[in-house]
Short mmCIF file of C-alpha atoms in Angstrom, two decimals:
data_model
loop_
_atom_site.label_atom_id
_atom_site.label_comp_id
_atom_site.label_asym_id
_atom_site.label_seq_id
_atom_site.Cartn_x
_atom_site.Cartn_y
_atom_site.Cartn_z
CA MET U 1 0.00 0.00 0.00
CA TRP U 2 2.88 2.35 0.74
CA SER U 3 5.23 1.34 -2.06
CA LYS U 4 4.46 4.01 -4.68
CA TYR U 5 4.67 6.77 -2.08
CA VAL U 6 7.94 5.41 -0.72
CA ASN U 7 9.30 5.23 -4.26
CA PHE U 8 8.40 8.89 -4.83
CA LEU U 9 10.62 9.86 -1.89
CA LYS U 10 13.38 7.43 -2.84
CA GLU U 11 13.63 8.98 -6.29
CA ILE U 12 14.35 12.47 -4.92
CA THR U 13 18.06 13.29 -5.13
CA ASP U 14 20.32 16.17 -4.17
CA LYS U 15 20.00 17.43 -7.75
CA ASP U 16 16.26 18.01 -7.40
CA ARG U 17 14.63 21.33 -6.58
CA VAL U 18 11.89 20.52 -4.08
CA VAL U 19 9.02 22.71 -2.92
CA ILE U 20 7.03 21.85 0.20
CA CYS U 21 3.61 23.53 0.13
CA PHE U 22 1.81 23.17 3.46
CA ASP U 23 -1.31 24.17 5.32
CA GLN U 24 -0.69 26.87 7.89
CA ASP U 25 -1.74 25.01 11.02
CA GLY U 26 -0.03 22.82 13.60
CA ASP U 27 -0.52 19.64 11.59
CA GLY U 28 0.66 21.17 8.32
CA ILE U 29 3.69 22.83 9.89
CA SER U 30 4.69 19.70 11.84
CA SER U 31 4.37 17.68 8.64
CA ALA U 32 6.61 20.12 6.76
CA VAL U 33 9.29 19.95 9.43
CA ILE U 34 9.22 16.14 9.66
CA LEU U 35 9.61 15.94 5.88
CA SER U 36 12.43 18.50 5.98
CA LYS U 37 14.27 16.48 8.63
CA PHE U 38 13.91 13.44 6.38
CA PHE U 39 15.42 15.37 3.47
CA GLU U 40 18.34 16.58 5.57
CA ARG U 41 19.17 13.03 6.62
CA ASN U 42 19.22 12.04 2.97
CA HIS U 43 21.52 14.96 2.11
CA ILE U 44 18.80 16.74 0.14
CA THR U 45 19.23 20.44 0.87
CA ASN U 46 17.60 22.22 -2.06
CA PHE U 47 14.07 22.49 -0.70
CA ASN U 48 11.89 25.54 -0.09
CA TYR U 49 8.59 26.26 1.66
CA VAL U 50 5.44 27.86 0.30
CA PRO U 51 2.54 28.31 2.77
CA PHE U 52 -0.84 27.53 1.23
CA ARG U 53 -3.54 30.22 1.21
CA ARG U 54 -6.94 29.05 0.04
CA HIS U 55 -8.10 32.47 -1.10
CA SER U 56 -4.86 33.17 -2.99
CA ARG U 57 -4.31 29.91 -4.84
CA ASP U 58 -3.12 31.64 -8.02
CA GLN U 59 -0.47 33.49 -6.05
CA VAL U 60 0.53 30.31 -4.22
CA ALA U 61 1.02 28.60 -7.58
CA GLU U 62 3.17 31.53 -8.74
CA ASP U 63 5.21 31.34 -5.53
CA ILE U 64 5.82 27.63 -6.12
CA LEU U 65 6.81 28.07 -9.76
CA LYS U 66 9.34 30.79 -8.87
CA TYR U 67 11.55 28.02 -7.49
CA ASP U 68 11.37 26.10 -10.80
CA PRO U 69 10.77 22.86 -8.88
CA THR U 70 11.37 19.37 -10.15
CA LYS U 71 9.43 17.90 -7.21
CA LEU U 72 6.39 19.28 -5.40
CA ILE U 73 4.89 17.89 -2.19
CA VAL U 74 1.66 19.40 -0.86
CA LEU U 75 0.90 18.72 2.81
CA ASP U 76 -2.40 18.81 4.72
CA ILE U 77 -4.24 20.33 1.74
CA SER U 78 -6.81 18.50 -0.39
CA ALA U 79 -5.20 19.97 -3.49
CA GLU U 80 -7.19 17.64 -5.73
CA GLU U 81 -10.23 19.82 -4.98
CA TYR U 82 -8.57 22.72 -6.80
CA PRO U 83 -7.94 21.63 -10.42
CA GLU U 84 -7.12 25.20 -11.47
CA PHE U 85 -4.28 25.01 -8.93
CA THR U 86 -2.96 21.52 -9.67
CA SER U 87 -3.12 22.07 -13.44
CA ARG U 88 -0.21 24.51 -13.07
CA PHE U 89 2.14 21.64 -12.19
CA THR U 90 1.58 19.08 -14.94
CA GLU U 91 5.30 19.06 -15.81
CA ILE U 92 6.40 18.51 -12.20
CA ASP U 93 6.58 15.29 -10.17
CA PHE U 94 3.86 16.00 -7.65
CA MET U 95 2.48 14.28 -4.54
CA VAL U 96 -0.29 15.28 -2.12
CA ILE U 97 -0.14 13.96 1.45
CA ASP U 98 -3.35 14.86 3.23
CA HIS U 99 -6.10 13.54 5.50
CA HIS U 100 -9.15 15.45 4.25
CA ARG U 101 -11.32 12.86 2.53
CA THR U 102 -12.60 13.85 -0.91
CA ASP U 103 -12.78 10.57 -2.90
CA ILE U 104 -11.34 12.49 -5.87
CA HIS U 105 -8.82 10.55 -7.93
CA SER U 106 -6.11 11.83 -10.24
CA ASP U 107 -3.89 10.34 -12.89
CA GLU U 108 -1.73 13.47 -12.90
CA PHE U 109 -0.23 13.22 -9.40
CA LEU U 110 0.02 10.92 -6.39
CA ILE U 111 -2.45 11.30 -3.53
CA LEU U 112 -1.68 9.71 -0.16
CA LYS U 113 -4.70 9.64 2.15
CA PRO U 114 -5.43 7.50 5.23
CA GLU U 115 -8.03 5.49 3.31
CA LYS U 116 -5.34 4.61 0.74
CA ILE U 117 -3.58 2.64 3.49
CA GLY U 118 -6.74 1.11 4.92
CA PHE U 119 -7.65 3.67 7.61
CA GLU U 120 -11.20 4.88 7.06
CA LYS U 121 -11.54 7.61 9.71
CA SER U 122 -9.30 10.00 7.81
CA TYR U 123 -9.90 12.94 10.16
CA GLN U 124 -8.26 10.91 12.95
CA TYR U 125 -5.08 10.19 10.95
CA PRO U 126 -3.41 13.61 10.67
CA THR U 127 -0.95 14.48 7.95
CA ALA U 128 1.94 14.62 10.44
CA LYS U 129 1.44 10.92 11.15
CA LEU U 130 1.17 10.08 7.44
CA VAL U 131 4.44 11.90 6.76
CA TYR U 132 6.15 10.39 9.82
CA GLU U 133 5.10 6.83 8.93
CA LEU U 134 6.06 7.30 5.28
CA CYS U 135 9.50 8.75 5.99
CA SER U 136 10.15 6.19 8.74
CA LYS U 137 10.05 3.47 6.12
CA LEU U 138 13.33 4.90 4.81
CA VAL U 139 15.05 6.44 7.85
CA ASN U 140 14.77 6.22 11.64
CA LEU U 141 13.03 9.35 12.95
CA GLU U 142 12.48 8.32 16.57
CA ASP U 143 14.73 11.11 17.83
CA ILE U 144 12.36 13.73 16.36
CA SER U 145 9.12 11.91 17.15
CA TRP U 146 8.14 14.76 19.48
CA LEU U 147 7.20 16.58 16.25
CA LEU U 148 4.64 13.85 15.61
CA ALA U 149 3.18 14.50 19.07
CA VAL U 150 2.83 18.19 18.19
CA GLY U 151 0.92 17.27 15.03
CA LEU U 152 -1.33 14.76 16.80
CA ILE U 153 -2.24 17.26 19.50
CA SER U 154 -2.74 20.09 17.01
CA ASP U 155 -5.42 18.10 15.17
CA SER U 156 -7.01 16.63 18.34
CA CYS U 157 -5.92 13.09 17.42
CA ASP U 158 -3.87 12.36 20.54
CA LYS U 159 -6.56 10.09 22.05
CA THR U 160 -6.80 7.99 18.89
CA TRP U 161 -3.02 7.55 18.89
CA PHE U 162 -2.53 7.51 22.66
CA GLU U 163 -0.06 4.62 22.47
CA ASP U 164 2.12 6.77 20.20
CA ILE U 165 1.80 9.64 22.68
CA GLN U 166 2.82 7.40 25.59
CA ASN U 167 5.87 6.08 23.72
CA ILE U 168 6.97 9.56 22.66
CA TYR U 169 6.54 11.06 26.13
CA SER U 170 8.45 8.15 27.66
CA HIS U 171 11.27 8.50 25.12
CA PHE U 172 11.73 12.23 25.83
CA ASN U 173 10.81 12.13 29.54
CA PHE U 174 7.89 14.50 28.98
CA GLU U 175 5.39 14.59 31.81
CA LEU U 176 2.01 13.27 30.64
CA LYS U 177 -0.82 15.29 32.20
CA SER U 178 -4.60 14.87 32.12
CA ASN U 179 -4.74 18.06 30.04
CA ILE U 180 -2.52 17.26 27.07
CA HIS U 181 -2.31 20.96 26.17
CA GLU U 182 -0.38 21.63 29.40
CA THR U 183 2.41 19.22 28.44
CA ILE U 184 5.53 20.30 26.55
CA PRO U 185 4.35 19.08 23.10
CA GLY U 186 0.90 20.51 23.87
CA LEU U 187 2.35 23.92 24.64
CA ILE U 188 4.49 23.78 21.51
CA ALA U 189 1.37 22.93 19.48
CA GLN U 190 -0.27 26.08 20.86
CA ILE U 191 2.80 28.17 20.04
CA VAL U 192 2.98 26.84 16.47
CA ASN U 193 -0.71 27.46 15.91
CA SER U 194 -0.30 30.98 17.28
CA ALA U 195 2.22 31.74 14.56
CA THR U 196 -0.26 30.75 11.88
CA LEU U 197 -2.82 33.23 13.18
CA VAL U 198 -0.66 36.25 12.40
CA SER U 199 1.07 36.02 9.02
CA PRO U 200 3.00 33.68 6.71
CA LYS U 201 6.15 35.39 7.98
CA ARG U 202 5.51 34.10 11.50
CA THR U 203 4.62 30.70 10.05
CA LYS U 204 8.10 30.44 8.56
CA GLU U 205 9.49 31.56 11.92
CA ALA U 206 7.66 28.63 13.51
CA ILE U 207 9.20 26.23 11.00
CA ASN U 208 12.65 27.62 11.75
CA LEU U 209 12.06 27.12 15.49
CA LEU U 210 11.00 23.50 15.03
CA MET U 211 13.93 22.85 12.70
CA THR U 212 16.67 24.38 14.84
CA LYS U 213 15.62 24.73 18.49
CA THR U 214 15.05 22.38 21.40
CA SER U 215 11.64 22.06 23.01
CA LYS U 216 12.80 24.16 25.98
CA GLU U 217 14.10 26.90 23.68
CA ILE U 218 10.78 26.98 21.81
CA LEU U 219 8.92 27.52 25.10
CA LYS U 220 11.03 30.66 25.69
CA SER U 221 10.76 32.06 22.15
CA SER U 222 9.09 35.24 20.91
CA LEU U 223 6.32 33.07 19.50
CA ALA U 224 5.62 31.81 23.02
CA GLU U 225 5.03 35.42 24.05
CA LEU U 226 2.72 35.88 21.06
CA ASN U 227 0.83 32.78 22.17
CA ARG U 228 0.14 34.35 25.55
CA ASP U 229 -1.35 37.43 23.88
CA ILE U 230 -3.49 35.26 21.62
CA ASN U 231 -4.76 33.25 24.59
CA TYR U 232 -5.87 36.52 26.18
CA GLU U 233 -7.77 37.39 23.00
CA ILE U 234 -9.42 33.95 22.95
CA LYS U 235 -10.58 34.38 26.55
CA ARG U 236 -11.96 37.84 25.74
CA ILE U 237 -13.97 36.52 22.80
CA ILE U 238 -15.42 33.61 24.77
CA ASP U 239 -16.36 35.88 27.68
CA GLU U 240 -17.79 38.79 25.66
CA THR U 241 -19.28 37.47 22.41
CA LYS U 242 -23.05 37.06 22.16
CA GLN U 243 -24.17 33.53 21.30
CA GLN U 244 -27.15 33.00 18.99
CA GLU U 245 -28.62 29.59 19.89
CA LYS U 246 -31.16 27.38 18.12
CA ASN U 247 -31.62 23.92 19.61
CA ASN U 248 -28.01 22.70 19.89
CA LEU U 249 -26.64 25.08 17.25
CA ILE U 250 -24.68 28.07 18.52
CA ILE U 251 -23.62 30.84 16.12
CA MET U 252 -21.06 33.48 17.11
CA GLU U 253 -19.96 36.46 15.01
CA ILE U 254 -16.54 37.88 15.81
CA GLU U 255 -14.04 40.47 14.55
CA PRO U 256 -10.92 39.32 16.41
CA LYS U 257 -7.42 40.73 16.68
CA TYR U 258 -6.12 37.33 15.51
CA ALA U 259 -7.73 34.56 13.45
CA VAL U 260 -8.75 32.49 16.47
CA ALA U 261 -12.16 31.16 15.42
CA GLY U 262 -11.00 27.55 15.19
CA ILE U 263 -9.43 27.63 18.64
CA VAL U 264 -12.52 29.27 20.14
CA GLY U 265 -14.65 26.56 18.55
CA ASN U 266 -12.39 23.82 19.89
CA LYS U 267 -12.46 25.14 23.43
CA LEU U 268 -16.22 25.60 23.53
CA SER U 269 -17.13 22.35 21.76
CA PHE U 270 -14.96 20.17 23.99
CA LYS U 271 -16.52 21.85 27.01
CA ASN U 272 -20.09 21.41 25.68
CA LEU U 273 -20.10 18.11 23.81
CA ASP U 274 -23.76 18.23 22.79
CA LYS U 275 -23.45 21.63 21.06
CA THR U 276 -22.48 22.51 17.50
CA TYR U 277 -20.53 25.77 17.26
CA VAL U 278 -20.28 27.94 14.17
CA ILE U 279 -17.83 30.80 14.64
CA ILE U 280 -18.05 33.45 11.91
CA THR U 281 -15.13 35.85 11.47
CA LYS U 282 -16.27 38.96 9.62
CA TYR U 283 -13.99 40.87 7.26
CA LYS U 284 -14.74 43.83 5.01
CA ASP U 285 -15.62 41.82 1.91
CA HIS U 286 -15.96 38.22 3.09
CA ALA U 287 -16.61 35.94 6.05
CA GLU U 288 -14.63 32.92 7.21
CA VAL U 289 -16.26 30.16 9.24
CA SER U 290 -15.02 27.54 11.68
CA SER U 291 -17.46 24.89 12.83
CA ARG U 292 -16.92 22.37 15.62
CA SER U 293 -19.11 19.56 16.98
CA GLN U 294 -17.79 16.74 19.17
CA SER U 295 -20.99 14.69 19.57
CA GLY U 296 -20.51 12.76 16.33
CA LYS U 297 -24.14 13.45 15.47
CA VAL U 298 -23.47 16.46 13.24
CA ASN U 299 -21.25 16.35 10.14
CA CYS U 300 -19.75 19.83 10.14
CA SER U 301 -18.34 19.50 6.64
CA LYS U 302 -21.68 18.50 5.09
CA MET U 303 -23.51 21.13 7.14
CA LEU U 304 -21.32 23.97 5.86
CA LYS U 305 -21.29 22.72 2.27
CA LYS U 306 -25.09 22.67 2.28
CA ALA U 307 -25.26 26.16 3.81
CA ILE U 308 -23.14 27.71 1.02
CA SER U 309 -24.30 25.50 -1.86
CA GLU U 310 -26.05 28.37 -3.68
CA PHE U 311 -23.38 31.02 -3.06
CA GLU U 312 -20.88 32.23 -5.67
CA ASP U 313 -17.13 32.46 -4.92
CA SER U 314 -17.57 30.31 -1.83
CA ASN U 315 -16.08 27.09 -0.49
CA ALA U 316 -16.47 24.71 2.42
CA GLY U 317 -14.97 21.44 3.60
CA GLY U 318 -13.15 19.59 6.33
CA HIS U 319 -14.06 16.74 8.64
CA ILE U 320 -17.08 15.49 10.59
CA PRO U 321 -16.15 17.22 13.89
CA ALA U 322 -14.33 20.20 12.41
CA ALA U 323 -14.80 22.11 9.17
CA GLY U 324 -14.43 25.53 7.61
CA ALA U 325 -16.04 27.74 4.99
CA ALA U 326 -15.65 31.12 3.33
CA PHE U 327 -18.05 33.28 1.35
CA PRO U 328 -18.65 36.92 0.33
CA ILE U 329 -19.95 38.98 3.24
CA LYS U 330 -23.18 39.78 1.36
CA TYR U 331 -24.34 36.21 2.03
CA LEU U 332 -23.94 36.41 5.83
CA GLU U 333 -27.61 36.54 6.81
CA LYS U 334 -28.57 33.89 4.24
CA PHE U 335 -25.76 31.67 5.51
CA LYS U 336 -27.07 31.88 9.06
CA SER U 337 -30.64 31.13 8.02
CA ASN U 338 -29.42 28.16 5.97
CA LEU U 339 -27.65 26.81 9.05
CA ILE U 340 -30.63 27.30 11.33
CA ALA U 341 -32.87 25.51 8.82
CA GLN U 342 -30.76 22.38 9.33
CA PHE U 343 -31.50 22.21 13.08
#
């Protein structure tokens, strides 16, 4: 099941020009760093990073092509959903490693998904683990397995892979606490995610930290200070934002200092397991949505896709417990009524 993906990596040499395009979250960043560590151990040094931006896919494609790559690896992005994006790379050896299920197939590039290796609950098999398992078939990565823990925690998959967590914490003598987010990898996951809420520049700073610093050094970094400020903003939003409730649906509209909607949704949904949260971040010309539901009774991805199905220049997708959407701001009221109609 793994052979064609392993062969893709084996065929990369020090003469190749590699671009790693990654989603700007804890899973995507951890995946990029694990892959980079793999390249370094194979004496492949000519690789560059391009953060993915869903609303600027044309620019992302241009940024990738500037490096004139011979190999392209896209991480934690269901790139197959964007044919206008992938069509730019028909002359490049190209692989997608991702855990967002789409059931879209391609003859133009490789797609590694959890279901391709027999794991059906794709949302519980984060990209960091896919990359770690793939690269580990060629080199031993146990000494950097703490990066896998960061990815697992970032995508709330630590309980599914608790045996991995136990082994990693034992190997590095990390204290395992009842609240995983208070452990060293948990704190690092918060710090990495904080970087992604500010700008691509801070995202690359996060990659540099994970590539070059120890866990203790990361906890004392400037991004750790940023994380504290973001946590204050999250608390303010939770305490002060009005909640519009219908049955077990809760809608919140926010205009935050940082893009914290997903974190707000995570905190509230894990505290109130029977509720479905839809956090709407309002911008001048568009709205971005994060939805969270931990009950297993609501498919957030399907719910959001249905709510925007008649909108132009809109998109939605994700997993059962966590999904996102974006649409022009003119559709805001219609979007809310479409959601409410589903409950």
